Short mmCIF file of C-alpha atoms in Angstrom, two decimals:
data_model
loop_
_atom_site.label_atom_id
_atom_site.label_comp_id
_atom_site.label_asym_id
_atom_site.label_seq_id
_atom_site.Cartn_x
_atom_site.Cartn_y
_atom_site.Cartn_z
CA MET A 10 150.11 69.79 37.97
CA SER A 11 148.32 73.18 38.51
CA VAL A 12 146.27 73.88 41.55
CA VAL A 13 142.87 75.36 40.87
CA SER A 14 141.14 77.03 43.60
CA TYR A 15 137.46 76.40 44.00
CA LYS A 16 135.16 79.10 44.90
CA PRO A 17 131.66 78.09 45.89
CA PRO A 18 128.77 79.95 44.34
CA PRO A 19 127.08 82.68 46.43
CA PRO A 20 124.08 81.66 48.45
CA ASP A 21 120.63 82.70 47.28
CA PRO A 22 120.05 86.25 48.29
CA VAL A 23 117.95 86.65 51.32
CA LYS A 24 116.05 89.97 51.82
CA PRO A 25 116.69 91.35 55.17
CA PRO A 26 113.91 93.05 57.12
CA PRO A 27 114.27 96.79 57.19
CA ASP A 28 116.45 98.13 59.74
CA VAL A 29 113.70 99.92 61.52
CA VAL A 30 112.21 96.41 62.32
CA VAL A 31 115.02 95.65 64.83
CA THR A 32 116.30 99.31 65.54
CA PRO A 33 113.72 101.52 67.41
CA CYS A 34 113.79 104.94 66.40
CA ASP A 35 114.62 107.65 68.86
CA PRO A 36 114.59 111.05 67.30
CA TRP A 37 116.23 113.88 69.47
CA PRO A 38 115.28 116.40 70.40
CA ALA A 39 111.92 114.88 71.36
CA PRO A 40 109.35 115.87 68.61
CA TYR A 41 107.14 118.04 70.88
CA TYR A 42 105.05 121.00 70.13
CA MET A 43 102.55 122.88 72.10
CA GLU A 44 99.05 123.69 70.70
CA GLY A 45 95.55 124.40 72.04
CA GLY A 46 96.65 123.77 75.71
CA PHE A 47 98.11 120.21 74.81
CA ARG A 48 101.52 118.91 74.77
CA ARG A 49 101.60 117.12 71.17
CA VAL A 50 104.15 114.89 69.57
CA LYS A 51 104.73 114.91 65.74
CA PRO A 52 104.16 111.41 64.12
CA TYR A 53 107.28 109.21 63.84
CA HIS A 54 108.29 105.78 62.96
CA TYR A 55 108.74 103.34 65.81
CA THR A 56 109.41 99.80 66.66
CA TYR A 57 107.73 98.02 69.52
CA ASN A 58 109.94 95.29 70.90
CA THR A 59 107.89 92.88 73.28
CA ASN A 60 109.04 89.63 75.03
CA CYS A 61 106.76 86.76 74.69
CA LYS A 62 104.32 86.58 77.74
CA GLU A 63 103.38 83.43 79.20
CA ARG A 64 99.88 83.74 77.92
CA TRP A 65 101.12 84.09 74.38
CA ARG A 66 103.20 80.74 74.28
CA GLY A 67 101.85 78.49 71.62
CA ARG A 68 99.50 81.00 69.90
CA THR A 69 99.78 82.45 66.50
CA LEU A 70 100.59 86.23 65.88
CA GLU A 71 97.21 86.77 64.48
CA GLU A 72 95.51 85.65 67.60
CA ILE A 73 97.83 87.62 69.86
CA PHE A 74 97.41 91.00 67.89
CA LEU A 75 93.71 90.62 67.57
CA SER A 76 92.98 89.68 71.30
CA GLU A 77 95.64 91.86 73.02
CA PHE A 78 95.84 95.09 71.24
CA ARG A 79 93.09 97.63 70.42
CA ASP A 80 94.97 100.72 69.38
CA ARG A 81 94.04 99.92 65.68
CA ARG A 82 91.47 98.21 63.87
CA PRO A 83 91.77 94.26 63.27
CA GLU A 84 92.14 94.75 59.64
CA TYR A 85 95.31 96.84 60.24
CA TYR A 86 97.07 94.19 62.23
CA LYS A 87 96.26 91.58 59.44
CA TRP A 88 97.69 93.94 56.79
CA ALA A 89 100.77 94.68 58.88
CA LEU A 90 101.41 90.90 59.45
CA ASP A 91 100.93 90.24 55.64
CA GLN A 92 103.30 93.17 54.68
CA GLY A 93 106.13 91.99 56.87
CA LEU A 94 105.98 94.78 59.41
CA VAL A 95 106.14 92.23 62.32
CA ALA A 96 109.35 90.32 63.21
CA VAL A 97 110.22 87.64 65.65
CA ASN A 98 113.63 87.66 66.89
CA GLY A 99 114.53 89.89 63.91
CA LYS A 100 112.97 87.87 61.19
CA PRO A 101 109.86 88.50 59.35
CA ALA A 102 106.89 86.64 60.49
CA GLY A 103 103.27 86.19 59.39
CA ARG A 104 99.91 85.68 60.73
CA ASP A 105 100.48 81.84 61.21
CA THR A 106 103.73 82.21 63.05
CA VAL A 107 103.56 80.30 66.50
CA ILE A 108 105.07 82.23 69.34
CA LYS A 109 107.57 80.42 71.85
CA ASN A 110 109.02 81.32 75.09
CA GLY A 111 111.93 83.59 74.96
CA GLN A 112 111.07 85.11 71.53
CA VAL A 113 111.05 88.88 71.00
CA ILE A 114 108.14 90.37 68.85
CA SER A 115 109.05 93.43 66.88
CA HIS A 116 106.30 95.63 65.25
CA THR A 117 107.15 98.63 63.22
CA LEU A 118 104.70 101.42 62.62
CA HIS A 119 104.04 105.11 61.85
CA ARG A 120 103.27 106.27 65.47
CA HIS A 121 100.58 108.80 66.37
CA GLU A 122 100.63 109.51 70.20
CA PRO A 123 97.72 111.25 71.89
CA PRO A 124 98.10 114.63 73.04
CA VAL A 125 98.43 115.21 76.79
CA THR A 126 97.81 118.26 79.04
CA GLY A 127 100.27 121.01 78.49
CA MET A 128 100.72 121.69 82.30
CA PRO A 129 104.31 121.17 83.54
CA ILE A 130 105.42 118.37 85.80
CA GLY A 131 105.41 119.99 89.22
CA ILE A 132 108.66 119.59 91.60
CA ILE A 133 107.77 119.10 95.17
CA HIS A 134 111.30 118.24 96.40
CA GLU A 135 114.64 117.55 95.05
CA SER A 136 117.79 116.09 96.55
CA ASP A 137 121.09 114.81 95.04
CA ASP A 138 119.56 111.43 94.17
CA LEU A 139 115.67 111.91 94.26
CA ILE A 140 113.21 114.17 92.68
CA VAL A 141 109.64 114.29 94.28
CA ILE A 142 107.15 115.45 91.50
CA ASP A 143 103.58 116.44 91.21
CA LYS A 144 102.52 114.39 88.30
CA PRO A 145 99.80 116.04 86.02
CA ALA A 146 96.72 113.93 85.39
CA GLY A 147 96.44 112.17 81.97
CA VAL A 148 100.24 111.63 81.55
CA PRO A 149 101.39 108.02 81.72
CA VAL A 150 104.61 107.29 83.82
CA HIS A 151 106.37 105.05 81.21
CA SER A 152 106.17 104.35 77.57
CA ALA A 153 102.99 102.36 77.04
CA GLY A 154 100.39 101.52 74.59
CA ARG A 155 99.99 104.73 72.36
CA TYR A 156 102.28 106.68 74.53
CA HIS A 157 105.93 107.04 74.53
CA TYR A 158 107.37 110.60 74.42
CA ASN A 159 104.22 111.91 76.12
CA SER A 160 105.08 110.10 79.43
CA VAL A 161 106.76 111.39 82.62
CA VAL A 162 110.00 109.69 81.91
CA GLU A 163 110.33 111.06 78.35
CA ILE A 164 109.30 114.47 79.29
CA LEU A 165 111.77 114.79 82.21
CA ARG A 166 114.49 113.43 79.99
CA ALA A 167 113.86 116.03 77.27
CA GLU A 168 113.91 118.86 80.01
CA ARG A 169 117.03 117.59 81.60
CA GLY A 170 119.00 116.26 78.68
CA HIS A 171 119.26 113.14 76.61
CA GLY A 172 121.65 111.53 78.99
CA PHE A 173 119.35 111.87 81.95
CA LEU A 174 117.63 108.57 82.83
CA PRO A 175 114.55 109.15 85.12
CA ARG A 176 113.94 106.11 87.36
CA PRO A 177 110.33 106.02 88.74
CA CYS A 178 109.97 104.45 92.25
CA ASN A 179 106.29 104.29 92.38
CA ARG A 180 103.35 104.02 89.88
CA LEU A 181 100.25 106.14 89.39
CA ASP A 182 97.62 105.47 86.69
CA ARG A 183 97.78 107.56 83.59
CA LEU A 184 94.61 109.43 84.64
CA THR A 185 95.67 110.07 88.28
CA SER A 186 97.59 112.98 89.44
CA GLY A 187 99.74 113.52 92.45
CA ILE A 188 103.02 112.64 94.17
CA MET A 189 105.68 110.41 92.54
CA PHE A 190 109.21 109.69 93.41
CA ILE A 191 111.82 109.80 90.58
CA GLY A 192 115.41 108.40 91.13
CA LYS A 193 118.22 110.55 89.65
CA ASP A 194 120.52 107.44 89.97
CA PRO A 195 120.41 103.86 90.63
CA LYS A 196 121.10 104.27 94.32
CA GLY A 197 118.53 106.89 94.90
CA ALA A 198 115.86 104.72 92.95
CA GLU A 199 116.76 101.58 94.91
CA LYS A 200 116.71 103.19 98.26
CA MET A 201 113.07 104.54 97.85
CA ALA A 202 111.84 101.49 95.97
CA GLU A 203 112.79 99.30 98.99
CA GLN A 204 110.89 101.46 101.30
CA LEU A 205 107.81 101.32 99.20
CA LYS A 206 108.18 97.55 98.67
CA ALA A 207 108.46 96.84 102.42
CA ARG A 208 105.15 98.69 102.86
CA THR A 209 106.54 101.05 105.38
CA VAL A 210 105.19 104.03 103.39
CA GLN A 211 101.64 105.49 104.21
CA LYS A 212 99.73 106.94 101.16
CA GLU A 213 96.80 109.19 101.22
CA TYR A 214 94.75 110.18 98.11
CA LEU A 215 91.81 112.83 97.53
CA ALA A 216 88.87 111.96 95.22
CA ARG A 217 85.88 113.84 94.14
CA VAL A 218 82.89 111.46 93.93
CA LYS A 219 79.22 111.22 92.94
CA GLY A 220 76.61 112.47 95.43
CA LYS A 221 76.76 112.79 99.33
CA PHE A 222 79.33 110.43 100.77
CA PRO A 223 78.46 108.86 104.18
CA ASP A 224 79.68 110.48 107.44
CA GLY A 225 82.44 109.13 109.58
CA ILE A 226 85.13 106.65 108.40
CA ILE A 227 83.90 103.98 105.78
CA VAL A 228 86.02 100.85 105.30
CA CYS A 229 85.68 98.86 102.20
CA ASP A 230 87.46 95.51 102.40
CA GLN A 231 86.04 94.00 99.25
CA PRO A 232 88.38 91.84 97.30
CA ILE A 233 89.36 92.97 93.66
CA MET A 234 89.94 90.72 90.50
CA GLN A 235 91.27 91.86 87.11
CA VAL A 236 88.51 91.12 84.67
CA SER A 237 90.02 92.30 81.40
CA PRO A 238 93.73 93.15 81.19
CA LYS A 239 93.17 94.56 77.57
CA LEU A 240 90.56 96.95 78.80
CA GLY A 241 91.82 97.63 82.01
CA LEU A 242 88.80 96.59 83.74
CA ASN A 243 88.83 95.52 87.50
CA ARG A 244 85.84 94.54 89.61
CA VAL A 245 84.77 93.34 93.19
CA ARG A 246 84.91 89.65 93.17
CA ALA A 247 84.85 87.08 96.15
CA THR A 248 87.77 85.12 94.37
CA GLY A 249 89.76 88.46 93.88
CA LYS A 250 92.73 89.64 95.68
CA THR A 251 92.32 91.13 99.24
CA ALA A 252 91.98 94.92 99.17
CA THR A 253 91.09 97.36 101.93
CA THR A 254 90.45 101.14 101.68
CA LYS A 255 89.36 103.69 104.24
CA PHE A 256 87.37 106.65 103.32
CA ARG A 257 86.32 109.94 105.02
CA ARG A 258 84.19 112.80 103.53
CA LEU A 259 85.85 116.23 103.87
CA ALA A 260 83.15 118.17 102.21
CA TYR A 261 79.86 117.97 100.25
CA TYR A 262 78.64 120.57 97.58
CA PRO A 263 75.19 120.68 96.32
CA PRO A 264 74.21 120.23 92.58
CA GLU A 265 74.68 123.83 91.63
CA ALA A 266 78.32 123.59 92.77
CA SER A 267 79.13 121.31 89.93
CA VAL A 268 78.14 124.01 87.35
CA ALA A 269 80.02 126.67 89.35
CA SER A 270 83.12 124.53 89.65
CA ALA A 271 83.12 123.83 85.92
CA GLU A 272 82.60 127.43 84.91
CA GLU A 273 85.71 128.35 87.24
CA ARG A 274 87.82 125.61 85.70
CA GLU A 275 87.26 126.41 81.96
CA SER A 276 86.11 130.12 82.11
CA SER A 277 87.42 132.13 79.14
CA GLY A 278 85.27 135.25 78.80
CA ARG A 279 81.68 135.16 78.28
CA ALA A 280 80.75 131.79 76.77
CA ALA A 281 77.43 131.03 74.96
CA THR A 282 76.86 128.42 77.62
CA PRO A 283 78.76 127.17 80.49
CA PRO A 284 81.24 124.29 80.02
CA PRO A 285 80.06 120.69 80.38
CA ALA A 286 79.14 119.70 83.92
CA VAL A 287 79.64 116.11 85.27
CA SER A 288 76.40 114.35 84.67
CA ASN A 289 76.96 112.12 87.60
CA GLU A 290 76.89 115.19 89.92
CA ASP A 291 73.21 115.78 89.52
CA GLU A 292 73.00 115.00 93.38
CA GLY A 293 76.07 117.03 94.10
CA TYR A 294 79.52 115.86 94.91
CA SER A 295 81.76 115.02 97.76
CA ILE A 296 85.39 115.55 98.21
CA VAL A 297 86.68 112.35 100.00
CA HIS A 298 90.07 111.50 101.64
CA CYS A 299 91.39 107.99 100.72
CA PHE A 300 93.57 105.87 102.93
CA PRO A 301 94.43 102.60 100.98
CA LEU A 302 95.93 99.82 103.12
CA THR A 303 96.63 97.67 100.06
CA GLY A 304 97.84 98.37 96.61
CA ARG A 305 95.50 96.75 93.97
CA THR A 306 95.25 98.03 90.56
CA HIS A 307 92.42 100.59 90.33
CA GLN A 308 91.55 99.84 94.10
CA ILE A 309 90.26 103.21 95.05
CA ARG A 310 88.34 103.57 91.90
CA VAL A 311 86.61 100.02 92.20
CA HIS A 312 85.83 100.37 95.85
CA LEU A 313 84.21 103.74 95.41
CA GLN A 314 82.08 102.42 92.51
CA PHE A 315 81.19 99.46 94.70
CA LEU A 316 80.05 101.83 97.60
CA GLY A 317 77.81 103.76 95.04
CA HIS A 318 79.88 106.87 94.96
CA PRO A 319 82.31 106.49 91.85
CA ILE A 320 84.75 109.28 91.07
CA SER A 321 82.56 111.54 89.13
CA ASN A 322 84.33 111.73 85.78
CA ASP A 323 85.89 108.20 85.85
CA PRO A 324 85.53 107.16 82.10
CA ILE A 325 85.34 103.51 83.21
CA TYR A 326 83.79 103.12 86.74
CA SER A 327 81.53 106.07 86.44
CA ASN A 328 80.26 105.46 82.79
CA ARG A 329 76.58 105.19 82.55
CA ARG A 330 76.83 103.86 78.89
CA VAL A 331 78.84 100.94 80.35
CA PHE A 332 77.30 100.08 83.75
CA GLY A 333 73.81 101.70 83.35
CA PRO A 334 72.15 103.95 85.78
CA ASP A 335 73.13 102.08 89.02
CA LEU A 336 76.91 102.33 87.94
CA GLY A 337 77.74 98.81 89.30
CA ARG A 338 76.69 99.75 92.77
CA ASN A 339 76.91 96.81 95.17
CA GLU A 340 77.83 94.53 92.22
CA ASP A 341 80.09 91.68 93.17
CA HIS A 342 79.22 88.97 90.54
CA GLY A 343 80.31 88.43 86.78
CA GLU A 344 76.82 87.99 85.31
CA ARG A 345 77.24 91.10 83.09
CA ASP A 346 80.94 90.99 82.49
CA ASP A 347 80.65 90.13 78.74
CA GLU A 348 78.10 92.73 78.28
CA ILE A 349 80.03 95.50 80.14
CA MET A 350 83.31 94.55 78.23
CA GLU A 351 81.60 94.78 74.98
CA ARG A 352 80.32 98.41 75.98
CA LEU A 353 83.60 99.26 77.32
CA HIS A 354 85.39 98.32 74.14
CA ARG A 355 83.44 100.60 72.07
CA MET A 356 84.46 103.65 74.37
CA GLY A 357 87.03 105.90 72.55
CA LYS A 358 86.34 104.15 69.22
CA THR A 359 82.86 105.00 68.15
CA GLU A 360 81.50 106.36 71.57
CA VAL A 361 82.57 108.64 74.10
CA ALA A 362 82.24 107.97 78.01
CA ASP A 363 78.94 109.10 79.37
CA THR A 364 80.47 111.05 82.35
CA HIS A 365 79.64 114.66 81.16
CA THR A 366 76.56 116.35 79.99
CA TYR A 367 75.79 119.55 78.01
CA ARG A 368 72.99 121.52 79.94
CA ASN A 369 71.34 123.82 77.45
CA HIS A 370 69.16 125.16 80.11
CA PHE A 371 71.84 127.04 81.64
CA THR A 372 72.39 129.07 78.67
CA ALA A 373 73.23 132.60 79.42
CA ALA A 374 71.16 135.61 78.26
CA PRO A 375 72.97 137.72 75.70
CA ASN A 376 74.04 141.29 76.60
CA VAL A 377 71.55 143.29 74.65
CA PRO A 378 69.58 146.47 75.41
CA VAL A 379 66.65 146.01 77.68
CA ASP A 380 64.00 147.04 75.11
CA THR A 381 65.13 144.39 72.66
CA ASP A 382 62.49 142.44 70.94
CA PRO A 383 61.94 138.96 72.74
CA SER A 384 61.99 137.14 69.56
CA ILE A 385 65.53 138.68 68.64
CA VAL A 386 66.77 137.53 72.17
CA ALA A 387 65.40 133.99 71.49
CA ASP A 388 67.05 133.85 68.14
CA ILE A 389 70.44 134.99 69.53
CA MET A 390 70.27 132.38 72.21
CA SER A 391 69.12 129.69 69.76
CA ARG A 392 72.15 130.28 67.43
CA GLU A 393 74.64 130.48 70.24
CA GLN A 394 73.08 127.38 71.84
CA LYS A 395 73.60 125.36 68.52
CA ALA A 396 77.01 126.79 68.00
CA ALA A 397 78.10 125.88 71.61
CA ALA A 398 76.40 122.38 71.26
CA GLU A 399 78.23 121.73 68.15
CA ASP A 400 81.57 122.88 69.60
CA TYR A 401 81.07 120.51 72.52
CA GLU A 402 80.27 117.53 70.32
CA LYS A 403 83.60 118.14 68.57
CA ARG A 404 85.66 118.46 71.73
CA LYS A 405 83.88 116.34 74.12
CA GLY A 406 85.57 113.01 73.68
CA GLU A 407 88.44 111.19 71.92
CA ARG A 408 87.25 108.72 69.34
CA LEU A 409 88.12 107.67 65.77
CA SER A 410 87.55 110.50 63.67
CA GLY A 411 87.14 108.85 60.22
CA GLU A 412 90.22 110.89 58.75
CA LEU A 413 93.27 108.89 57.59
CA CYS A 414 96.97 109.47 57.84
CA ASP A 415 98.54 110.55 54.64
CA ILE A 416 101.64 108.41 55.24
CA CYS A 417 100.33 105.12 56.78
CA GLY A 418 96.55 105.19 56.19
CA THR A 419 95.83 104.75 59.90
CA GLU A 420 92.59 106.09 60.93
CA LEU A 421 93.16 109.19 63.17
CA TYR A 422 91.61 110.03 66.61
CA SER A 423 89.98 113.18 67.42
CA ASP A 424 91.50 115.34 70.47
CA PRO A 425 90.28 114.58 73.85
CA GLY A 426 88.19 117.13 75.74
CA VAL A 427 90.23 119.13 78.39
CA HIS A 428 88.07 117.71 81.13
CA GLU A 429 88.87 114.04 79.85
CA LEU A 430 92.75 114.33 80.44
CA GLY A 431 92.45 112.97 83.96
CA ILE A 432 90.04 111.85 86.80
CA PHE A 433 89.29 113.46 90.07
CA LEU A 434 91.77 111.24 91.99
CA HIS A 435 95.04 112.91 93.34
CA ALA A 436 97.92 111.29 95.28
CA VAL A 437 97.97 113.89 97.87
CA ALA A 438 100.63 112.55 100.50
CA TYR A 439 103.25 110.00 101.00
CA ALA A 440 105.11 109.61 104.28
CA ASP A 441 107.32 107.22 106.12
CA ARG A 442 105.33 105.52 108.97
CA ASP A 443 108.25 106.19 111.39
CA GLY A 444 107.94 109.81 110.84
CA ASP A 445 111.46 110.06 109.16
CA TRP A 446 110.06 112.06 106.00
CA GLY A 447 106.77 113.02 104.34
CA TYR A 448 105.56 114.97 101.35
CA ARG A 449 102.28 116.59 100.59
CA SER A 450 101.06 118.30 97.49
CA PRO A 451 98.62 121.10 97.19
CA MET A 452 94.81 120.39 96.79
CA PRO A 453 93.95 120.10 92.97
CA SER A 454 91.70 122.71 91.67
CA TRP A 455 88.78 120.46 91.28
CA GLY A 456 88.82 119.85 95.12
CA LEU A 457 88.67 123.46 96.16
CA PRO A 458 85.36 124.91 97.22
CA PRO A 459 83.35 126.31 94.18
CA PRO A 460 82.99 130.23 94.12
CA GLY A 461 81.00 131.56 96.84
CA MET A 462 81.08 128.28 98.93
CA ASP A 463 82.95 127.36 102.12
CA GLY A 464 85.06 124.24 102.44
CA PRO A 465 88.60 122.92 103.00
CA ARG A 466 91.44 124.52 100.98
CA GLU A 467 94.02 121.87 102.28
CA VAL A 468 93.94 118.16 102.73
CA PRO A 469 94.12 117.48 106.61
CA ASP A 470 96.31 114.72 107.96
CA TRP A 471 94.55 111.48 108.40
CA VAL A 472 93.01 111.17 112.02
CA PRO A 473 91.82 107.60 113.21
CA GLY A 474 88.23 107.37 114.33
CA GLU A 475 85.21 105.20 114.72
CA GLU A 476 84.96 102.87 111.59
CA THR A 477 81.98 101.52 109.42
CA VAL A 478 83.28 98.33 107.59
CA ILE A 479 81.41 97.44 104.44
CA GLY A 480 82.66 94.11 103.14
CA HIS A 481 83.97 91.10 105.12
CA GLY A 482 84.75 92.83 108.43
CA ILE A 483 88.51 92.24 108.31
CA VAL A 484 90.75 95.29 108.21
CA PRO A 485 94.25 93.74 107.83
CA GLN A 486 97.39 95.84 109.04
CA LEU A 487 99.48 97.62 106.35
CA GLY A 488 101.25 94.64 104.52
CA ASP A 489 99.28 91.92 105.97
CA ASP A 490 97.32 91.23 102.92
CA ASP A 491 100.41 89.75 101.13
CA MET A 492 101.26 87.29 104.12
CA PRO A 493 101.48 83.59 102.88
CA LEU A 494 98.37 81.61 104.09
CA SER A 495 101.03 79.11 105.65
CA ASP A 496 102.31 82.06 107.93
CA ARG A 497 98.81 82.99 109.18
CA ARG A 498 97.92 81.89 112.68
CA PRO A 499 94.51 81.59 114.63
CA GLY A 500 93.16 84.91 115.80
CA MET A 501 94.86 86.98 113.13
CA ASP A 502 92.09 86.85 110.31
CA GLY A 503 89.98 83.87 110.86
CA THR A 504 88.24 83.69 107.42
CA VAL A 505 90.12 84.71 104.45
CA LEU A 506 89.25 84.79 100.75
CA VAL A 507 91.65 82.51 98.69
CA GLU A 508 91.86 83.57 95.01
CA GLY A 509 90.05 81.09 92.85
CA VAL A 510 88.64 79.22 95.82
CA GLY A 511 86.52 81.65 98.01
CA PRO A 512 86.23 82.11 101.79
CA VAL A 513 88.47 79.77 103.75
CA ASN A 514 88.40 79.52 107.53
CA LEU A 515 92.12 79.14 108.30
CA ASP A 516 91.22 78.21 112.02
CA ASP A 517 89.72 74.94 110.65
CA PRO A 518 92.14 72.26 111.22
CA ARG A 519 90.96 70.32 108.16
CA HIS A 520 92.79 72.93 106.00
CA GLY A 521 96.04 72.26 107.76
CA LEU A 522 96.87 75.90 107.80
CA ASN A 523 96.93 76.65 111.47
CA GLY A 524 99.65 74.38 112.58
CA ALA A 525 97.54 71.26 112.75
CA SER A 526 97.83 68.54 110.11
CA ALA A 527 94.87 67.91 107.93
CA GLU A 528 95.23 64.14 108.51
CA GLU A 529 94.96 64.60 112.34
CA PRO A 530 91.78 63.08 113.72
CA GLN A 531 89.57 65.69 115.21
CA SER A 532 87.78 65.37 118.45
CA GLU A 533 84.05 65.05 118.63
CA SER A 534 83.59 68.65 119.69
CA SER A 535 85.26 70.06 116.66
CA ALA A 536 83.87 67.71 114.03
CA VAL A 537 81.68 69.25 111.47
CA PRO A 538 78.70 67.33 110.59
#
């Protein structure tokens, strides 16, 4: 009897997803090049890998992409889902795929990074395990959104070698400049991160704001709530998280100083007209020392807007196209939220932020002989004015250009104006409250006195003084804002704001938060009618 071996037929072939779907590209050396004062990155293919967020559970991929991401038009995301460029746990997925907890979404695309400033990352101090840097404005800390190689982490890695892994210990917004701590190894990063987490570090910022900021120390303790994660919008709200910032004006410069300051920042020989001035500085501007006691997202920016003195060139909170002429001053309600978010969504797409203006009445007279016919002078000035205005329109703001990428068909963005690479907010000092260490950075150029004017050239140490409180009249000690409600006792804060609830009097025994049970009977004297 012969034995015949049975060989099962091969399974139906399954077309695997492209390798790039599950393997992020990491070209090395990083594809940087410098051009026009910008650090640029050559386009490259890249795979985003994102863990399922809690708010994504039970939703389809189409819902998630259209509601959470705004880098590209909705039509692109629908096309990418139809073309199999999106995978879930390594397997191609479509528009109707429902996302579950624990899944990883991968999206492969031809990546076009925005340019960032060509300014180097400054080094304030370096030890065996820590680097204290002076971050340039406009450069994100980590890979996020449209940025990867144009980030602090990747720029440092490119400068120090592929094997170097920078470990940021604190965060600054992309548009903010100033002091950051970078761990060179896990031990150094952990040591500094623990101090920052324990709230034993004192932070100081410098801001340039609209108008003449009030005298003295102004304390704003208005709570802050995140209104739109997608747009990065935060506002003052009674049901937000506790937030407190102290402010002191260091200098005030009149309206003409804004033009002089702009000329000095962007001077390059004789221009037909001065560079764009900050339109919100028609009343002059103030240099303000900021002392945050809590660490909410956009805290300083939101509090300054509420006080009526937003950071002059802030593309969100000082944007008249979004908030109108009052720029959201004293606004603590959500009646206009939908309208504001719709306007903000258009910024960087079809419109640019209205924080700068082109002032044609400052056009300089041409250098011509004294007896030149006035009509010729007028004609020269008119042509120079037109050319300068056209040039400014091209460079004044990043927005979709209408041009398409030859490889992926993505609509490309124009370059941002140099003045839009950051805002006038600088982390100027970090120090241990016990005095063991402290670091200060130089005053940024936008904070220096304009030509021909007197003013501080260094940021002084913060000195306590008489305070004017604008808000709820409660100024918590550093770190108290995160104390659990159950740990608070009478005489500490009295009334606090509970997120999602509103003002709550912790001393009222009905709440059971001051050591008394909510079920215990009250005496007649303490009863509330």
